[in-house]
CSV table of C-alpha atoms in Angstrom, one decimal:
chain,number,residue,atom,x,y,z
A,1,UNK,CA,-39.8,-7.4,-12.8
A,2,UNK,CA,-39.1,-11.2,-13.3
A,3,UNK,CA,-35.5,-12.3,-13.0
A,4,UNK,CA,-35.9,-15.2,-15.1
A,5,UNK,CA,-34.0,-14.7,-18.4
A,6,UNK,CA,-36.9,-15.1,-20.8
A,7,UNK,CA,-38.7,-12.4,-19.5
A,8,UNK,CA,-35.4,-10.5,-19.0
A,9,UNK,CA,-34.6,-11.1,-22.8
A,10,UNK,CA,-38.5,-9.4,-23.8
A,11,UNK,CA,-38.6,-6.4,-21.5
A,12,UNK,CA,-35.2,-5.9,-19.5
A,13,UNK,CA,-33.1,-2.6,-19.8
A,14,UNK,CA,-36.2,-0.6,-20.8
A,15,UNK,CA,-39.2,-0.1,-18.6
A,16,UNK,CA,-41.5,2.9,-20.3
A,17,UNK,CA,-43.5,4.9,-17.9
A,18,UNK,CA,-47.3,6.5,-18.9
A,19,UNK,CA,-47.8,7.6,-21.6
A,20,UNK,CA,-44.2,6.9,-22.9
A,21,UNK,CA,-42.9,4.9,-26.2
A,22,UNK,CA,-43.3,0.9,-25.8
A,23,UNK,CA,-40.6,0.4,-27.8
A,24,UNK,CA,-36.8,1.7,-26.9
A,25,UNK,CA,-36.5,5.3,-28.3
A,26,UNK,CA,-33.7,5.8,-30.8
A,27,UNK,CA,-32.3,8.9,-29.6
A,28,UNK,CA,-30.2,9.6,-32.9
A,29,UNK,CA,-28.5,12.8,-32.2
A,30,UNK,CA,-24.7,13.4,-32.1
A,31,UNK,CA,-25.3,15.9,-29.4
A,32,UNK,CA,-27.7,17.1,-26.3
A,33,UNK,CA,-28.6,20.8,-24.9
A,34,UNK,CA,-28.1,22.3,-21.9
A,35,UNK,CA,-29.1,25.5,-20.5
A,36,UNK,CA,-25.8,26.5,-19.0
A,37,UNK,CA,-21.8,25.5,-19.3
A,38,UNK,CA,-21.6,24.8,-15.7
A,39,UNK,CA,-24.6,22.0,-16.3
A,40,UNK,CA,-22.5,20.6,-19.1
A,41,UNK,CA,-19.3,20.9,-17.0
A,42,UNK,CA,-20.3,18.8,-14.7
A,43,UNK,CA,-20.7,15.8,-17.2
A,44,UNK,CA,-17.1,16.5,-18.2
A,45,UNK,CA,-16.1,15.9,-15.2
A,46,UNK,CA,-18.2,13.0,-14.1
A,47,UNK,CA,-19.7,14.7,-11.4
A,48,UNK,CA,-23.3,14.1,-12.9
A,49,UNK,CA,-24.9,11.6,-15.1
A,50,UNK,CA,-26.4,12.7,-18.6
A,51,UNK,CA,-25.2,12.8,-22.2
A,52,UNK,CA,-23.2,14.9,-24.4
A,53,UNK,CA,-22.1,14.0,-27.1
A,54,UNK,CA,-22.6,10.3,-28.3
A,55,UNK,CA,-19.3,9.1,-29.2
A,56,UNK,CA,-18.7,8.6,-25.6
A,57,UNK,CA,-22.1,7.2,-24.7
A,58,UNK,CA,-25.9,7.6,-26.2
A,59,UNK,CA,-29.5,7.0,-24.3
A,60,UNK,CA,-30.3,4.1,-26.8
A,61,UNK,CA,-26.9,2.6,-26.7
A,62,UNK,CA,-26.8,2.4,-22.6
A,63,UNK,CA,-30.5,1.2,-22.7
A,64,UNK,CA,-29.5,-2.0,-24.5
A,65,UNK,CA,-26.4,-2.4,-22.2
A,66,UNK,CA,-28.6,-2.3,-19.4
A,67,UNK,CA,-30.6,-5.4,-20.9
A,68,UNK,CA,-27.3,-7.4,-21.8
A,69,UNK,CA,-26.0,-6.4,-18.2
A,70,UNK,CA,-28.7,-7.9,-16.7
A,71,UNK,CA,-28.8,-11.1,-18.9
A,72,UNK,CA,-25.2,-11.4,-17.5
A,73,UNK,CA,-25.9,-10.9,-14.3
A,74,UNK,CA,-23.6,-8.2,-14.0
A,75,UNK,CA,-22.8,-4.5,-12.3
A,76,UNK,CA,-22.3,-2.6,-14.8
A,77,UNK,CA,-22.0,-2.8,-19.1
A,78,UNK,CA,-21.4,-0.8,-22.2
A,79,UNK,CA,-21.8,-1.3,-26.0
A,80,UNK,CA,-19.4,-1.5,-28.3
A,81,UNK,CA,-19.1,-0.9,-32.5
A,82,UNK,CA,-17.8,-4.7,-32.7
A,83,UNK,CA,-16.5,-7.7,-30.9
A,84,UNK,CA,-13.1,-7.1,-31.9
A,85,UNK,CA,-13.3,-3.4,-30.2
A,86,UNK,CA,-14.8,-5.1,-27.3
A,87,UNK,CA,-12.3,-7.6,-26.8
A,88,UNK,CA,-9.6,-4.8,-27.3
A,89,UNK,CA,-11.1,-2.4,-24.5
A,90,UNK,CA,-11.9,-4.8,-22.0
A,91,UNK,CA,-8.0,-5.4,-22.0
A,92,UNK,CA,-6.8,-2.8,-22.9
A,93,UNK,CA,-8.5,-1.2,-20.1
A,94,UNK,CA,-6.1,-2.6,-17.5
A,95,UNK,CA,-3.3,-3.8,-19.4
A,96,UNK,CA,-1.0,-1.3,-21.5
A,97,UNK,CA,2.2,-1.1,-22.4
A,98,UNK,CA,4.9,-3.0,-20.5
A,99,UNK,CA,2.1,-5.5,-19.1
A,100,UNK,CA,1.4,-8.9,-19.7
A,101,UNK,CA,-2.2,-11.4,-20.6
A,102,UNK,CA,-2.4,-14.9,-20.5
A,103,UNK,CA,-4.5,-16.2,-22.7
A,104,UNK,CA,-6.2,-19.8,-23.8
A,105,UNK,CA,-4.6,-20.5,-27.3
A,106,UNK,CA,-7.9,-21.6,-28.6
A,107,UNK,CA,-9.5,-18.2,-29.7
A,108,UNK,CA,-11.4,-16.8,-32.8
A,109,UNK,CA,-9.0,-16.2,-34.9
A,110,UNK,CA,-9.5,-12.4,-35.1
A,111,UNK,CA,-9.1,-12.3,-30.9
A,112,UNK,CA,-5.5,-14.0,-32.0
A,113,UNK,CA,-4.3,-11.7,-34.0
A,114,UNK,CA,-5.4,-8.3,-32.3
A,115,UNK,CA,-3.7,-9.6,-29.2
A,116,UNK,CA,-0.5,-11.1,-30.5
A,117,UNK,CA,0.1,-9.0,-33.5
A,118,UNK,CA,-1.6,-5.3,-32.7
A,119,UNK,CA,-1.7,-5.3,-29.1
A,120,UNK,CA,1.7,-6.7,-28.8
A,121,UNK,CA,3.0,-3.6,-31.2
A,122,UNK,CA,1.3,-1.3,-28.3
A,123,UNK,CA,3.6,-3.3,-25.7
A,124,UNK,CA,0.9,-5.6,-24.3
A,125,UNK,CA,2.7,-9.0,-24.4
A,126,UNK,CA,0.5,-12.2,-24.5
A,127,UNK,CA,1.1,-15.8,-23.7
A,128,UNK,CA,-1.3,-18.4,-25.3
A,129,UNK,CA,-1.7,-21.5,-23.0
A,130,UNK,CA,-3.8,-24.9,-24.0
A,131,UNK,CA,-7.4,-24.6,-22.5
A,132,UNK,CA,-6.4,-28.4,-21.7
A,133,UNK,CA,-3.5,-27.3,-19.9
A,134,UNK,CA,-2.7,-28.7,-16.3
A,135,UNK,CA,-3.4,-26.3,-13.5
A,136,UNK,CA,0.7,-26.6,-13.1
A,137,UNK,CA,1.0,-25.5,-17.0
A,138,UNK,CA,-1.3,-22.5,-16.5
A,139,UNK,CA,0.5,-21.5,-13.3
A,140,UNK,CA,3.7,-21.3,-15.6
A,141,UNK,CA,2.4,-18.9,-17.7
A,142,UNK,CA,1.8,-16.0,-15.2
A,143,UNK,CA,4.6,-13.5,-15.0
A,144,UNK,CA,4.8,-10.6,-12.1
A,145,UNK,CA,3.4,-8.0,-15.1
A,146,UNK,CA,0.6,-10.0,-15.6
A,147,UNK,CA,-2.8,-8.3,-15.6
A,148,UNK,CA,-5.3,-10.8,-16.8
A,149,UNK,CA,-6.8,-13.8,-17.8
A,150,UNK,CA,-8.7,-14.8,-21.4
A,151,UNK,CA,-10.5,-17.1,-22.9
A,152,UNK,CA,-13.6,-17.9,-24.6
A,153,UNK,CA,-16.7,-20.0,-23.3
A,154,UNK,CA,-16.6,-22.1,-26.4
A,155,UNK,CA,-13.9,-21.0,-29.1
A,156,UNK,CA,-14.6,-19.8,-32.5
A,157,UNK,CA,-14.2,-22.7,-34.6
A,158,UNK,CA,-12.0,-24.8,-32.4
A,159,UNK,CA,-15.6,-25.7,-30.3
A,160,UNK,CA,-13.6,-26.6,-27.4
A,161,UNK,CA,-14.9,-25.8,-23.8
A,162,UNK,CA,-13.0,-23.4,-21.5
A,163,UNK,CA,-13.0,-24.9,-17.9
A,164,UNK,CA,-13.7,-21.4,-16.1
A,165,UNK,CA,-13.3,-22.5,-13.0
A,166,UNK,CA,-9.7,-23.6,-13.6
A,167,UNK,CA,-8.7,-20.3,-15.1
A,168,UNK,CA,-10.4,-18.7,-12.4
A,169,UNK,CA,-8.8,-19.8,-9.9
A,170,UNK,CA,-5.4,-19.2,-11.2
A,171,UNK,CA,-6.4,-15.5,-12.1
A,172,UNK,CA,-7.2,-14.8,-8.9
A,173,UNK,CA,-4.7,-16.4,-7.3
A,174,UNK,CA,-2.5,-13.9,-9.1
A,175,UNK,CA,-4.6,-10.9,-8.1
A,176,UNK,CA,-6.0,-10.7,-11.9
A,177,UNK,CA,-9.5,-10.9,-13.3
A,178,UNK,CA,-10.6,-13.4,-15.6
A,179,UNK,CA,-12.2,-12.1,-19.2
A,180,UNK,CA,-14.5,-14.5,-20.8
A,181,UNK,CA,-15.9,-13.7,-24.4
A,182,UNK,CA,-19.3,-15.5,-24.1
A,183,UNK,CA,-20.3,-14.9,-28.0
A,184,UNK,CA,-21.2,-18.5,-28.5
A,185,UNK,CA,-22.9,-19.4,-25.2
A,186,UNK,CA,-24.9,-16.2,-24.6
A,187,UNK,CA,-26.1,-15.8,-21.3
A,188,UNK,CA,-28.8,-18.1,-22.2
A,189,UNK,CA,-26.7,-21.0,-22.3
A,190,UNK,CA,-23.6,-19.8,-19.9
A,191,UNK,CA,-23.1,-17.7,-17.0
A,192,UNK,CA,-19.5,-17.2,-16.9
A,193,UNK,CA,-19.9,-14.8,-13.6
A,194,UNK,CA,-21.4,-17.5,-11.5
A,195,UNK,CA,-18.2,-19.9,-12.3
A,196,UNK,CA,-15.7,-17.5,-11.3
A,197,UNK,CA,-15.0,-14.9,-14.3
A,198,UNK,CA,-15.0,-11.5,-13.5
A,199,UNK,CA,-15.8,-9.8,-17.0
A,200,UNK,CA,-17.9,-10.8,-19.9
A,201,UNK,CA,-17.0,-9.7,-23.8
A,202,UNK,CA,-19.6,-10.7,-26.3
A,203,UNK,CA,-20.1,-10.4,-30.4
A,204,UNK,CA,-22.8,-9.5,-29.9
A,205,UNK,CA,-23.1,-9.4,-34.1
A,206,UNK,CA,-23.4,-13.2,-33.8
A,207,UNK,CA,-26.5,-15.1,-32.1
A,208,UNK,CA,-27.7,-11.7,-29.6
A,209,UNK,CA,-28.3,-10.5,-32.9
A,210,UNK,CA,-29.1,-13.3,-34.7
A,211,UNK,CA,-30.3,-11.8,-38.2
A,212,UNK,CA,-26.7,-10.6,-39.5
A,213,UNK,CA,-28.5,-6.9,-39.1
A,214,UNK,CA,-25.7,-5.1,-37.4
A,215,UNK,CA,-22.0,-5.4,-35.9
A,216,UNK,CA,-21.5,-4.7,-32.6
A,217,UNK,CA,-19.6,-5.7,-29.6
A,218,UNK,CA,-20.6,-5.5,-25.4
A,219,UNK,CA,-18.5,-5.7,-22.5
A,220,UNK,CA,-20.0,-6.8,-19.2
A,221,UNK,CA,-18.6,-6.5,-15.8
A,222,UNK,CA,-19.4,-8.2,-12.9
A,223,UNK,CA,-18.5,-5.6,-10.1
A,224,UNK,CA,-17.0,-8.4,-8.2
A,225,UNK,CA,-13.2,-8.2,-8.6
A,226,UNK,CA,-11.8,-5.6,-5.7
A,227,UNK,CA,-9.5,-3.3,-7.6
A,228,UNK,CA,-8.4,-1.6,-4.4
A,229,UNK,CA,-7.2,-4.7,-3.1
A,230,UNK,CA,-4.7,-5.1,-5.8
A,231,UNK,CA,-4.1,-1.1,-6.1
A,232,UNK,CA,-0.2,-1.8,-7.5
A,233,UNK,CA,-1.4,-3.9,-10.4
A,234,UNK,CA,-4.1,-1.4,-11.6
A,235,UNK,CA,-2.7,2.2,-11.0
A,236,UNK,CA,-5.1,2.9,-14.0
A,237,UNK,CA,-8.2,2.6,-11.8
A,238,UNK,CA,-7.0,3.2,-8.1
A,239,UNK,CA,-4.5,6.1,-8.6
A,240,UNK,CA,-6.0,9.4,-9.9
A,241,UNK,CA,-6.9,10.6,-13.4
A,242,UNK,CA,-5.6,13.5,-14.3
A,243,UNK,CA,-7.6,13.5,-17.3
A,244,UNK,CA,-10.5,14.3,-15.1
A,245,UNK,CA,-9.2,16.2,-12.4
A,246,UNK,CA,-8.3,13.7,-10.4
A,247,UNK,CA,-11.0,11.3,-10.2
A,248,UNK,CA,-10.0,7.7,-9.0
A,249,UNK,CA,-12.6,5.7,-10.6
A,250,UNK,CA,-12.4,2.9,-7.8
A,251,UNK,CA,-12.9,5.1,-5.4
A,252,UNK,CA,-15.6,7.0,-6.9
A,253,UNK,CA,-17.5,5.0,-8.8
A,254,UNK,CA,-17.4,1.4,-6.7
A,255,UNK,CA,-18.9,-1.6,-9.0
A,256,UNK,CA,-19.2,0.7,-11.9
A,257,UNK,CA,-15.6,1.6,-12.0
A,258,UNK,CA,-14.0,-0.6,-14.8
A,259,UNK,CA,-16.8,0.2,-17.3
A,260,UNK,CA,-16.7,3.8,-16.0
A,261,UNK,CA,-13.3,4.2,-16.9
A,262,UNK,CA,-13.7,2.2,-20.5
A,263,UNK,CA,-16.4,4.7,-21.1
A,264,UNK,CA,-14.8,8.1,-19.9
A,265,UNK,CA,-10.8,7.3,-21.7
A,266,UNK,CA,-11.2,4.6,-24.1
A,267,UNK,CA,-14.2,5.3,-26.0
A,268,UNK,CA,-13.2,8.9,-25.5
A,269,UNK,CA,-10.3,8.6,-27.3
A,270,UNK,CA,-10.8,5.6,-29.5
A,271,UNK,CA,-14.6,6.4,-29.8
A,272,UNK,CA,-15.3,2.4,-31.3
A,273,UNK,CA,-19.3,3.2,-30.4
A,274,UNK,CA,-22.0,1.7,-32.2
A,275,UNK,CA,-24.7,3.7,-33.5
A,276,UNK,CA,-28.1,4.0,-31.8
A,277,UNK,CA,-30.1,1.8,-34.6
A,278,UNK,CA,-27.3,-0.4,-34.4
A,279,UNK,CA,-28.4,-0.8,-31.2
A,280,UNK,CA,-32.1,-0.8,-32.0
A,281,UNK,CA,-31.9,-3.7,-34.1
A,282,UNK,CA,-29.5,-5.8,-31.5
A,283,UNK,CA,-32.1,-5.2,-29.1
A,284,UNK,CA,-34.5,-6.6,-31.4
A,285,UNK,CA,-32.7,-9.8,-31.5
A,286,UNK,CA,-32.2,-9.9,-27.8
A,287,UNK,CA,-36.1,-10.1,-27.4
A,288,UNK,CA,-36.0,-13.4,-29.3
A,289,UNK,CA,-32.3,-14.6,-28.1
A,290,UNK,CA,-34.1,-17.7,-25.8
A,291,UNK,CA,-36.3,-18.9,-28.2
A,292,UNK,CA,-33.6,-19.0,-30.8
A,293,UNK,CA,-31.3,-20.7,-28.8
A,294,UNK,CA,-33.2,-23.1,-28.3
A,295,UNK,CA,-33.9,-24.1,-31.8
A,296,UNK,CA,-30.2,-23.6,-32.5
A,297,UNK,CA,-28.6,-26.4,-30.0
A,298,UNK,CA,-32.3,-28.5,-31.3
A,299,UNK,CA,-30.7,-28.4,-35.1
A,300,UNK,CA,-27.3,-28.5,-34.2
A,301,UNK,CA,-27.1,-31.5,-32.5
A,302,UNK,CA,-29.3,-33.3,-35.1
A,303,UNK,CA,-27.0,-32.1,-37.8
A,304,UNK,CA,-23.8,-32.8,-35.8
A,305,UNK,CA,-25.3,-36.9,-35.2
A,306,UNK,CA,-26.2,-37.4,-39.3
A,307,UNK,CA,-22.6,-36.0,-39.6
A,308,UNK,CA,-21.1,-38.0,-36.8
A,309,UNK,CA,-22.6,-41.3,-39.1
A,310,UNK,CA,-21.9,-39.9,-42.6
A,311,UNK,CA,-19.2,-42.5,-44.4
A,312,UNK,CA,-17.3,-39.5,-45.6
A,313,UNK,CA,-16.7,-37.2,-43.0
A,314,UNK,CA,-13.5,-37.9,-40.9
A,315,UNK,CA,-14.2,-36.1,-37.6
A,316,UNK,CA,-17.0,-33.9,-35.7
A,317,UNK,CA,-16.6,-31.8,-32.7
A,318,UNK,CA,-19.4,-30.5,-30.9
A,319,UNK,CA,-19.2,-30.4,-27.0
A,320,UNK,CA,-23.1,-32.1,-27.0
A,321,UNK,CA,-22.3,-35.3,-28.6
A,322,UNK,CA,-21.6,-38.0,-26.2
A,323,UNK,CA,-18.0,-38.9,-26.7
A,324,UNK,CA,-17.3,-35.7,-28.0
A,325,UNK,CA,-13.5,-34.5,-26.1
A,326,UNK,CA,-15.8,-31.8,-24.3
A,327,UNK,CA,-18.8,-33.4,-23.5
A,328,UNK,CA,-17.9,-33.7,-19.7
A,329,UNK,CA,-17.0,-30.1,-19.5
A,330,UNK,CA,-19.9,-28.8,-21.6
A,331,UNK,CA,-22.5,-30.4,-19.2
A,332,UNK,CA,-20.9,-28.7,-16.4
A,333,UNK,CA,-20.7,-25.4,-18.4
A,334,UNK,CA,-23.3,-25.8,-21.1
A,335,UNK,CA,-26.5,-28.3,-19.4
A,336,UNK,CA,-28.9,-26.3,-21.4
A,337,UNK,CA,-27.0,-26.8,-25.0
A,338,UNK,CA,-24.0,-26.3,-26.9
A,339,UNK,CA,-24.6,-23.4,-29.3
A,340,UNK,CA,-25.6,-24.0,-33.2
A,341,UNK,CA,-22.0,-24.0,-34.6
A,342,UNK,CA,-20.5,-27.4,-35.8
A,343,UNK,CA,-17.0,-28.2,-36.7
A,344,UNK,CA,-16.2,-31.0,-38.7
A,345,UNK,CA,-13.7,-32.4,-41.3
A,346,UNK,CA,-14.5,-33.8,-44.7
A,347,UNK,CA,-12.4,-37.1,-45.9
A,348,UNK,CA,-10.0,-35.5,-48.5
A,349,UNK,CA,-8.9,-32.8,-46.8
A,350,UNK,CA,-9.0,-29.2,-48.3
A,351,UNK,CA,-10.3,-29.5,-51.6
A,352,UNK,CA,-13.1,-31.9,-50.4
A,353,UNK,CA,-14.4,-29.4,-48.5
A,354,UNK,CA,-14.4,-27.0,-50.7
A,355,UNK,CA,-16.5,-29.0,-53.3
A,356,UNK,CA,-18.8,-29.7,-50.2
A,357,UNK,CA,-19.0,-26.6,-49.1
A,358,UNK,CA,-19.9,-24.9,-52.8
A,359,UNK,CA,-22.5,-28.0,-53.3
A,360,UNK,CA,-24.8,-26.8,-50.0
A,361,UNK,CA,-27.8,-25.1,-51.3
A,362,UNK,CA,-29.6,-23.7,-48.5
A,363,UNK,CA,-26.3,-23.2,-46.4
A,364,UNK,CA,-24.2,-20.5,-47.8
A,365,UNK,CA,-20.4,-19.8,-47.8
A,366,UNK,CA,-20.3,-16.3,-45.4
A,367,UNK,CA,-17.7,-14.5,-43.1
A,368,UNK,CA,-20.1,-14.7,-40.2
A,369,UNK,CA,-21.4,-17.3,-38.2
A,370,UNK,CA,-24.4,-17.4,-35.2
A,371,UNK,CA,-27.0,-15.8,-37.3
A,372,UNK,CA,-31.0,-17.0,-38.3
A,373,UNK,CA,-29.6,-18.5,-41.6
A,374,UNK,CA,-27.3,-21.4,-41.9
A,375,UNK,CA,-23.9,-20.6,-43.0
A,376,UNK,CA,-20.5,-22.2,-43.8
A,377,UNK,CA,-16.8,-21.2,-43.9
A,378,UNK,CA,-13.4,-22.8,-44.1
A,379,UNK,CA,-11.3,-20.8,-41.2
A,380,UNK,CA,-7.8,-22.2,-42.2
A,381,UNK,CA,-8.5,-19.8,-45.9
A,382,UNK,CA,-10.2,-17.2,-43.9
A,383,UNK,CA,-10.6,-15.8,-40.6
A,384,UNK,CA,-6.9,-17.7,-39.7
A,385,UNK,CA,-5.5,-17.3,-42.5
A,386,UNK,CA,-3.1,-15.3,-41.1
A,387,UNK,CA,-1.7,-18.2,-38.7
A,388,UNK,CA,1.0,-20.5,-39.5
A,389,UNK,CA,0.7,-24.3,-39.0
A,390,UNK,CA,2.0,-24.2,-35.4
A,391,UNK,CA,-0.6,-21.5,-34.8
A,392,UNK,CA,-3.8,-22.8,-36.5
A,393,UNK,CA,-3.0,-26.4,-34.6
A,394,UNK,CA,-2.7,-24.5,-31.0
A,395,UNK,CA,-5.8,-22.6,-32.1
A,396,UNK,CA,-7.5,-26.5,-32.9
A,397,UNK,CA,-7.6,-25.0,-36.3
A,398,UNK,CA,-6.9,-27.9,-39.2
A,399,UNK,CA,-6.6,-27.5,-42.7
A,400,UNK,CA,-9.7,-29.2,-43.2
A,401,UNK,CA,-12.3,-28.2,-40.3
A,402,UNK,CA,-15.3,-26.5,-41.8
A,403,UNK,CA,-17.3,-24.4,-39.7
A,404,UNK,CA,-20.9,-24.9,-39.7
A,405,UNK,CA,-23.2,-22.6,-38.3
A,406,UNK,CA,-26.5,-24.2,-38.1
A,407,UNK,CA,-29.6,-21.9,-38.6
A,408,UNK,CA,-33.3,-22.1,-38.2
A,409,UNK,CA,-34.8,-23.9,-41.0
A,410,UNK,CA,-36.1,-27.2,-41.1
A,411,UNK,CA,-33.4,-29.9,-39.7
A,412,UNK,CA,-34.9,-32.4,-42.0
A,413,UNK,CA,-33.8,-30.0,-45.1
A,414,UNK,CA,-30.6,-29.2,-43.7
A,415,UNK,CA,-29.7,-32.5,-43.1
A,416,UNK,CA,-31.3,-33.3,-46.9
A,417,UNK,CA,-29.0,-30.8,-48.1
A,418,UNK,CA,-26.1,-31.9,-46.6
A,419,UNK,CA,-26.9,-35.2,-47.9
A,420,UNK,CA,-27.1,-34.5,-51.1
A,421,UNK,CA,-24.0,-32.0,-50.8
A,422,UNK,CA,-21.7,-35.1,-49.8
A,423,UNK,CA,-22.6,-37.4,-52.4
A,424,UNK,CA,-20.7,-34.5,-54.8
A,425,UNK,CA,-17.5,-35.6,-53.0
């Protein structure tokens, strides 16, 4: 099989032998049969591989991991019933109560709130550092409790660009791993693993996707952080599970041992799994993810230059634009594009943009973003609403950014109705 990422996108994950389905199976069945108890016993306690019961993990499910893991580059993967429960066990999977995260402040907002409101209830403490911030400021932030690092290739809406290597380096100097949710880049524009990040969290509802079919969420590790080597920081994974008899999952289970363990406790007992045709239809969109991104960065950037010229927009971020505060960065991270999502501020703040916004006729107003169809939202009213001032500013949130996520039609029509959606201001 090829390894380059086109051909891994059509036909990685799944390879049918004679005779068999073309197409990836959905195996849609709660449940599977065994001839004995002692057959099945042996799946409960991880002594053999196979399927029992699908809340924990399905044929269909793992089959699409397998793909996304090897778009990723990675060891080892598992899907998940959304982004936000991907996010939540991929950190929660080595940070629990009494522990401590540091985190880039500029996150979707969603990420925000699970870790500083939820996960903060459950004892996980989090402090939000600038993805600007001096290697000095990010050194500051680490505490002897901490078990991780976070941040997002290119935040949700903020559009800035995390400098992985930075945050690598100071995770591992610390004897932590480094997290990076890679929703906006896919693998097809970023590899976080090959700049230092140790595990990959993806949306994979947004552009993997890419027709607003289904929610879902994937966690990718890399298999290259040494968990024995920091045994005192991760009891969870080098001291034994009495859960299952005893198992020490880095021990046992080498380069598959953080997703091992995600699968065999968290989903266990959380059981945030998506359904096989959720699946089905994500791997759908994964056959098509390179072409699409393509097309995506194509429009974006023509739509974020007519904006960049337009009398009555104040400000436009988007890490491709020349002059843009991430340019630099994004064509260290980001040579091949910078995603189809445009931020940008209309003169007259709040209410401008809201006249804009309901002028658009092909984009449409919509809680999502990343998908075939071009979309719009104003984040300060909606997905951070729940942030103060202080908070939407550290997120690079302002009252009057409007999200654009840039589709696949025509660029000369979205850029004709933008036009024409302006000259209502």
């Amino acid at each position: 099989m090829s390894n380059r990422i086109e051909t891994t996108c059509v036909q990685g994950g799944y390879h049918p032998g004679n005779g068999q389905p073309r197409q990836i199976p959905i195996i849609q069945s709660t449940t599977f049969k065994y001839d004995t108890s002692e057959d099945m016993g042996k799946l409960f306690d991880l002594e053999a591989e196979g399927y029992f019961y699908s809340r924990l993990q399905n044929p269909t499910c793992d089959t699409v991991a397998a793909k996304i893991c090897e778009l990723e580059g990675g060891a080892a993967a598992m899907l998940t019933s959304s982004g936000q429960a991907a996010n939540f066990y991929a950190v929660f999977n080595i940070a629990t109560c009494g522990d401590h995260v540091v985190s880039s402040s500029s996150i979707y907002g969603g990420t925000f709130n699970l870790f500083a409101v939820t996960m903060k209830k459950m004892g996980v403490e989090f402090t939000f550092v600038s993805p600007d911030c001096t290697e000095e400021e990010l050194e500051a932030a680490f505490r002897p409790n901490t078990k991780a690092v976070f941040g997002e290739t290119i935040a949700n809406p903020a559009l800035t660009v995390l400098d992985i290597e930075k945050f690598a380096r100071a995770a591992h100097a610390h004897g932590v791993p480094l997290i990076v949710d890679n929703t906006f880049a896919t693998p097809i524009l970023c590899h976080p693993f090959q700049w230092g990040a140790d595990i990959v969290t993806h949306s994979t509802t947004k552009y993997m996707d890419g027709h607003a079919s289904a929610i879902g969420g994937a966690i990718v590790d890399s298999g290259n952080f040494d968990w024995m080597a920091h045994a005192d920081k991760f009891p969870g994974l080098t001291t034994p599970d009495d859960s299952y008899h005893g198992i020490t999952y880095a021990a046992k289970f080498g380069k598959a041992a953080y997703i091992t363990k995600a699968t065999a406790q968290l989903m266990r007992d959380f059981g945030s799994t998506p359904s096989p045709q959720s699946a089905f239809l994500l791997n759908l969109g994964l056959e098509s993810l390179h072409v699409r991104m393509e097309r995506h960065c194509e429009n974006a950037l023509a739509v974020a230059q007519f904006l960049q010229s337009h009398p009555k927009i104040a400000w436009v971020k988007y890490s491709g634009l020349p002059g843009d505060d991430y340019y630099e960065v994004a064509q260290k991270y980001l040579p091949k594009g910078s995603c189809g999502v445009v931020s940008f501020g209309v003169k007259g703040g709040r209410k401008a943009a809201e006249t804009f916004m309901k002028s658009l006729k092909l984009g449409a107003i919509a809680t999502h973003v990343a998908d075939a169809r071009t979309c719009c939202l104003h984040p300060a009213s909606t997905t951070h609403r729940q942030m103060n001032d202080e908070e939407l500013l550290a997120a690079g949130v302002s009252a009057d950014l409007v999200r654009l996520s840039v589709g696949l039609e025509s660029k000369e029509d979205l850029i004709a109705d933008l036009s024409q959606a302006l000259e209502q201001v």
